CSV table of C-alpha atoms and ligand atoms in Angstrom, one decimal:
chain,number,residue,atom,x,y,z
A,1,MET,CA,-121.6,72.0,61.4
A,2,THR,CA,-119.2,70.1,59.2
A,3,PHE,CA,-115.8,69.3,60.5
A,4,ASP,CA,-112.7,71.1,59.3
A,5,ARG,CA,-109.4,72.2,60.7
A,6,LYS,CA,-109.6,75.9,59.7
A,7,ILE,CA,-108.2,78.2,62.3
A,8,ARG,CA,-110.9,79.3,64.7
A,9,ILE,CA,-110.5,82.1,67.2
A,10,ALA,CA,-112.5,81.7,70.4
A,11,PRO,CA,-112.3,84.8,72.6
A,12,SER,CA,-112.5,84.0,76.4
A,13,ILE,CA,-115.1,86.3,78.0
A,14,LEU,CA,-113.1,86.0,81.2
A,15,SER,CA,-111.3,89.1,79.8
A,16,ALA,CA,-114.5,91.0,79.0
A,17,ASP,CA,-116.2,93.7,81.0
A,18,PHE,CA,-118.1,91.7,83.6
A,19,ALA,CA,-120.8,94.4,83.8
A,20,ASP,CA,-121.6,94.2,80.1
A,21,PHE,CA,-121.4,90.6,78.8
A,22,GLY,CA,-124.2,90.9,76.2
A,23,ARG,CA,-122.6,93.8,74.4
A,24,GLU,CA,-119.1,92.3,74.8
A,25,ILE,CA,-120.2,89.0,73.2
A,26,ARG,CA,-121.9,90.8,70.3
A,27,ALA,CA,-118.9,93.0,69.8
A,28,VAL,CA,-116.4,90.1,69.5
A,29,GLU,CA,-118.7,88.2,67.2
A,30,ASP,CA,-119.2,91.3,65.0
A,31,GLN,CA,-115.5,91.7,64.9
A,32,GLY,CA,-114.9,88.2,63.6
A,33,ALA,CA,-114.8,85.7,66.5
A,34,ASP,CA,-115.6,82.1,65.4
A,35,TRP,CA,-116.6,80.8,68.8
A,36,VAL,CA,-117.3,82.3,72.3
A,37,HIS,CA,-115.3,80.6,75.1
A,38,VAL,CA,-116.9,80.6,78.6
A,39,ASP,CA,-114.6,79.7,81.5
A,40,VAL,CA,-116.5,78.1,84.4
A,41,MET,CA,-114.5,78.0,87.7
A,42,ASP,CA,-115.5,76.7,91.1
A,43,GLY,CA,-113.0,78.0,93.6
A,44,HIS,CA,-112.1,74.4,94.3
A,45,PHE,CA,-110.7,72.7,91.2
A,46,VAL,CA,-109.1,76.1,90.4
A,47,PRO,CA,-108.5,79.0,92.7
A,48,ASN,CA,-111.0,81.3,91.1
A,49,LEU,CA,-114.8,81.5,90.8
A,50,THR,CA,-116.9,82.5,87.8
A,51,PHE,CA,-120.2,81.5,86.2
A,52,GLY,CA,-123.0,79.3,87.3
A,53,PRO,CA,-125.6,77.9,84.9
A,54,PRO,CA,-127.9,80.9,85.1
A,55,ALA,CA,-125.1,83.2,84.0
A,56,VAL,CA,-124.3,80.9,81.1
A,57,LYS,CA,-127.9,80.8,80.1
A,58,ALA,CA,-127.9,84.6,80.0
A,59,PHE,CA,-124.8,84.6,77.8
A,60,ARG,CA,-126.5,82.2,75.4
A,61,LYS,CA,-129.1,84.8,74.3
A,62,HIS,CA,-126.3,86.9,72.9
A,63,VAL,CA,-124.2,84.1,71.2
A,64,LYS,CA,-124.9,83.7,67.5
A,65,THR,CA,-121.8,81.6,66.7
A,66,PHE,CA,-120.9,78.6,69.0
A,67,MET,CA,-120.7,78.6,72.8
A,68,ASP,CA,-117.8,76.6,74.1
A,69,VAL,CA,-118.1,76.0,77.8
A,70,HIS,CA,-114.9,75.1,79.6
A,71,LEU,CA,-115.7,73.5,82.9
A,72,MET,CA,-113.0,73.9,85.6
A,73,ILE,CA,-115.0,72.3,88.3
A,74,ALA,CA,-114.8,69.1,90.3
A,75,PRO,CA,-116.7,67.0,90.6
A,76,VAL,CA,-118.0,67.8,87.2
A,77,ASP,CA,-120.6,65.1,86.5
A,78,PRO,CA,-123.4,66.6,88.7
A,79,TYR,CA,-123.3,69.8,86.7
A,80,ILE,CA,-123.2,68.6,83.1
A,81,GLU,CA,-126.9,68.6,82.6
A,82,ALA,CA,-127.3,72.1,84.0
A,83,TYR,CA,-124.7,73.6,81.7
A,84,ALA,CA,-126.2,71.7,78.7
A,85,GLU,CA,-129.6,73.1,79.5
A,86,ALA,CA,-128.0,76.5,79.8
A,87,GLY,CA,-127.3,76.3,76.1
A,88,ALA,CA,-123.7,75.1,75.7
A,89,ASP,CA,-122.9,73.9,72.2
A,90,LEU,CA,-119.8,72.1,73.5
A,91,ILE,CA,-118.8,71.2,77.1
A,92,SER,CA,-115.2,70.4,78.0
A,93,ALA,CA,-114.1,68.7,81.2
A,94,HIS,CA,-110.7,68.1,82.7
A,95,VAL,CA,-109.2,64.6,83.0
A,96,GLU,CA,-108.8,65.3,86.7
A,97,ALA,CA,-112.3,66.5,87.3
A,98,GLY,CA,-113.8,63.2,88.4
A,99,PRO,CA,-112.9,59.6,88.8
A,100,HIS,CA,-114.1,58.4,85.4
A,101,ILE,CA,-113.4,60.7,82.4
A,102,HIS,CA,-114.8,58.1,80.0
A,103,ARG,CA,-118.2,58.2,81.9
A,104,THR,CA,-118.0,62.1,82.0
A,105,LEU,CA,-117.6,62.3,78.2
A,106,GLN,CA,-120.4,59.8,77.7
A,107,ALA,CA,-122.6,62.0,80.0
A,108,ILE,CA,-121.8,65.1,77.9
A,109,ARG,CA,-122.7,63.5,74.7
A,110,ALA,CA,-125.9,62.0,76.2
A,111,GLN,CA,-127.0,65.6,76.6
A,112,GLY,CA,-126.8,66.1,72.9
A,113,VAL,CA,-123.9,68.6,73.0
A,114,LYS,CA,-120.4,68.2,71.7
A,115,SER,CA,-117.7,67.0,74.1
A,116,GLY,CA,-114.2,68.1,74.9
A,117,VAL,CA,-111.5,66.7,77.2
A,118,VAL,CA,-108.9,69.0,78.8
A,119,LEU,CA,-105.3,68.4,79.5
A,120,ASN,CA,-103.6,70.5,82.2
A,121,PRO,CA,-100.0,71.5,81.6
A,122,GLY,CA,-98.8,68.6,83.8
A,123,THR,CA,-101.2,66.0,82.3
A,124,PRO,CA,-99.6,63.6,79.7
A,125,VAL,CA,-101.2,63.3,76.2
A,126,GLU,CA,-101.6,59.6,76.8
A,127,ALA,CA,-104.3,60.4,79.4
A,128,VAL,CA,-106.8,61.0,76.5
A,129,GLU,CA,-105.7,58.2,74.2
A,130,HIS,CA,-108.4,55.8,75.1
A,131,VAL,CA,-111.3,58.3,75.1
A,132,LEU,CA,-110.6,60.0,71.8
A,133,ASP,CA,-113.6,58.3,70.2
A,134,LEU,CA,-115.8,60.1,72.7
A,135,CYS,CA,-114.4,63.5,72.0
A,136,ASP,CA,-115.1,66.3,69.5
A,137,LEU,CA,-112.3,68.4,70.9
A,138,VAL,CA,-109.2,68.0,73.0
A,139,LEU,CA,-108.1,71.2,74.9
A,140,VAL,CA,-104.4,71.6,75.6
A,141,MET,CA,-103.9,74.1,78.5
A,142,THR,CA,-100.8,76.2,78.0
A,143,VAL,CA,-101.2,77.9,81.4
A,144,ASN,CA,-102.4,76.4,84.7
A,145,PRO,CA,-106.1,77.0,84.7
A,146,GLY,CA,-107.7,79.7,86.9
A,147,PHE,CA,-106.8,83.1,85.5
A,148,GLY,CA,-106.4,85.0,82.3
A,149,GLY,CA,-103.3,86.9,81.4
A,150,GLN,CA,-100.7,84.3,82.3
A,151,LYS,CA,-97.6,83.4,80.4
A,152,PHE,CA,-97.7,80.6,77.8
A,153,ILE,CA,-96.1,77.3,78.9
A,154,PRO,CA,-94.0,76.1,75.9
A,155,SER,CA,-94.2,72.4,76.6
A,156,GLY,CA,-97.8,72.6,75.2
A,157,VAL,CA,-96.3,72.8,71.7
A,158,GLU,CA,-94.7,69.4,71.7
A,159,LYS,CA,-97.8,68.0,73.4
A,160,THR,CA,-99.9,69.4,70.6
A,161,ARG,CA,-97.7,67.7,68.0
A,162,ARG,CA,-98.0,64.4,69.7
A,163,LEU,CA,-101.8,64.8,70.1
A,164,ARG,CA,-102.2,65.7,66.5
A,165,ALA,CA,-100.4,62.5,65.5
A,166,MET,CA,-102.5,60.5,67.9
A,167,ILE,CA,-105.7,61.9,66.5
A,168,GLY,CA,-104.8,61.1,62.8
A,169,ASP,CA,-107.8,61.6,60.6
A,170,ARG,CA,-110.5,61.5,63.3
A,171,PRO,CA,-112.7,64.6,63.3
A,172,ILE,CA,-111.4,66.0,66.6
A,173,HIS,CA,-110.5,69.7,67.1
A,174,ILE,CA,-107.3,70.6,69.0
A,175,GLN,CA,-107.9,73.7,71.1
A,176,ILE,CA,-105.2,75.7,72.9
A,177,ASP,CA,-106.0,77.9,75.9
A,178,GLY,CA,-103.7,80.1,77.8
A,179,GLY,CA,-101.2,82.8,76.8
A,180,VAL,CA,-102.2,82.7,73.1
A,181,THR,CA,-100.8,85.8,71.3
A,182,PRO,CA,-99.7,86.6,67.8
A,183,GLU,CA,-96.3,85.4,69.0
A,184,THR,CA,-97.4,82.0,70.4
A,185,ALA,CA,-100.3,81.2,68.0
A,186,PRO,CA,-98.0,80.2,65.1
A,187,LEU,CA,-96.1,77.7,67.4
A,188,VAL,CA,-99.3,75.8,68.3
A,189,ALA,CA,-100.9,76.1,64.8
A,190,ALA,CA,-97.8,74.6,63.2
A,191,ALA,CA,-98.0,71.8,65.7
A,192,GLY,CA,-101.6,71.0,64.6
A,193,ALA,CA,-103.9,73.1,66.8
A,194,ASP,CA,-107.0,74.6,65.1
A,195,VAL,CA,-109.1,76.4,67.8
A,196,LEU,CA,-107.3,79.2,69.6
A,197,VAL,CA,-108.8,80.6,72.8
A,198,ALA,CA,-107.6,84.1,73.7
A,199,GLY,CA,-108.7,86.4,76.5
A,200,SER,CA,-106.2,89.2,77.0
A,201,ALA,CA,-104.9,89.1,73.4
A,202,VAL,CA,-108.5,89.7,72.0
A,203,PHE,CA,-109.9,92.2,74.6
A,204,ARG,CA,-106.9,94.4,75.1
A,205,GLY,CA,-107.2,97.9,73.8
A,206,GLY,CA,-110.9,97.8,73.0
A,207,SER,CA,-114.4,97.9,74.6
A,208,ALA,CA,-118.0,97.4,73.6
A,209,ASP,CA,-118.1,101.1,72.8
A,210,ASP,CA,-114.9,100.9,70.8
A,211,PRO,CA,-114.8,97.4,69.4
A,212,ALA,CA,-112.5,97.9,66.4
A,213,PRO,CA,-109.4,96.9,68.4
A,214,TYR,CA,-111.1,93.5,69.0
A,215,GLY,CA,-111.3,93.0,65.3
A,216,ALA,CA,-107.7,94.0,64.8
A,217,ASN,CA,-106.6,91.6,67.6
A,218,ILE,CA,-108.6,88.7,66.2
A,219,ARG,CA,-107.2,89.3,62.7
A,220,ALA,CA,-103.7,89.4,64.0
A,221,LEU,CA,-104.1,86.1,65.8
A,222,ARG,CA,-105.7,84.5,62.8
A,223,ALA,CA,-103.1,85.8,60.4
A,224,ALA,CA,-100.2,84.6,62.6
A,225,ALA,CA,-101.7,81.1,62.9
A,226,GLU,CA,-102.7,80.8,59.2
A,227,ALA,CA,-99.3,81.9,58.0
A,228,VAL,CA,-97.7,78.6,59.3
A,229,ARG,CA,-100.5,76.2,58.3
A,230,GLY,CA,-99.5,75.3,54.7
A,231,ASP,CA,-102.0,72.8,53.4
A,232,MET,CA,-103.0,71.6,56.9
A,233,ALA,CA,-106.3,73.5,56.9
B,326,DX5,C1,-107.7,80.0,82.1
B,326,DX5,C2,-108.8,80.1,81.1
B,326,DX5,C3,-108.5,80.8,79.9
B,326,DX5,C4,-108.1,82.2,80.0
B,326,DX5,C5,-107.2,82.6,78.9
B,326,DX5,O1,-108.0,79.2,83.2
B,326,DX5,O2,-109.2,78.7,80.8
B,326,DX5,O3,-109.5,80.6,78.9
B,326,DX5,O4,-109.2,83.1,80.1
B,326,DX5,O5,-106.8,83.9,79.0
B,326,DX5,P1,-105.5,84.5,78.3
B,326,DX5,O6,-105.8,84.3,76.8
B,326,DX5,O7,-105.4,85.9,78.8
B,326,DX5,O8,-104.3,83.6,78.7
B,327,ZN,ZN1,-110.6,78.3,79.1
């Protein structure tokens, strides 16, 4: 895949019907999703539990686009290989998820998958400055990780602006995760973000049996973000 900064919408399946992942994934992709975002939680790094490698492997069979696996687990290093083998196209890990983020990013790339580093709302942008050359993506969390449906934390906008300047012309995506809606998407898109994760704002109002609202939700997010991009894309 060639690099560009076009707006990409990545629905988080944390907001999907947990009894029907295959059809939910196919529904959001048919309705225009660019990536599928998988939130992995361990009940330790974050206060919630979700998907082990066998679940992610089962999702993989249904993902035709790009499977972005957000690991909210600590320690993270012992599980990188298993999630890569489960079929992740990209694995992202939090700065705080182990003692050596540089080594973690090297380990992700060594598996032949794309690598991402994640900044919690309280983590300064400078925490990733010296690992950018090991990253295909930096994820700026705009909620505290653990749950969908939380309110957007506005300090992520200025953080995104600073990160965008720090990245310069390196081919690194800026992803935003948490509280992304048609109201908040333009704020982060104008600041330089290009990949927008959205759980509740994509899945609200629809279902695998009635997927049209997913399409309308994805189009609303994309239009709101693109409207402020000017020539940045
Ligand atoms: C939170 C997760 C998010 C979450 C986003 O820990 O990383 O991906 O599902 O959900 P919304 O879009 O509802 O804030
Ligand atoms: Zn996420």
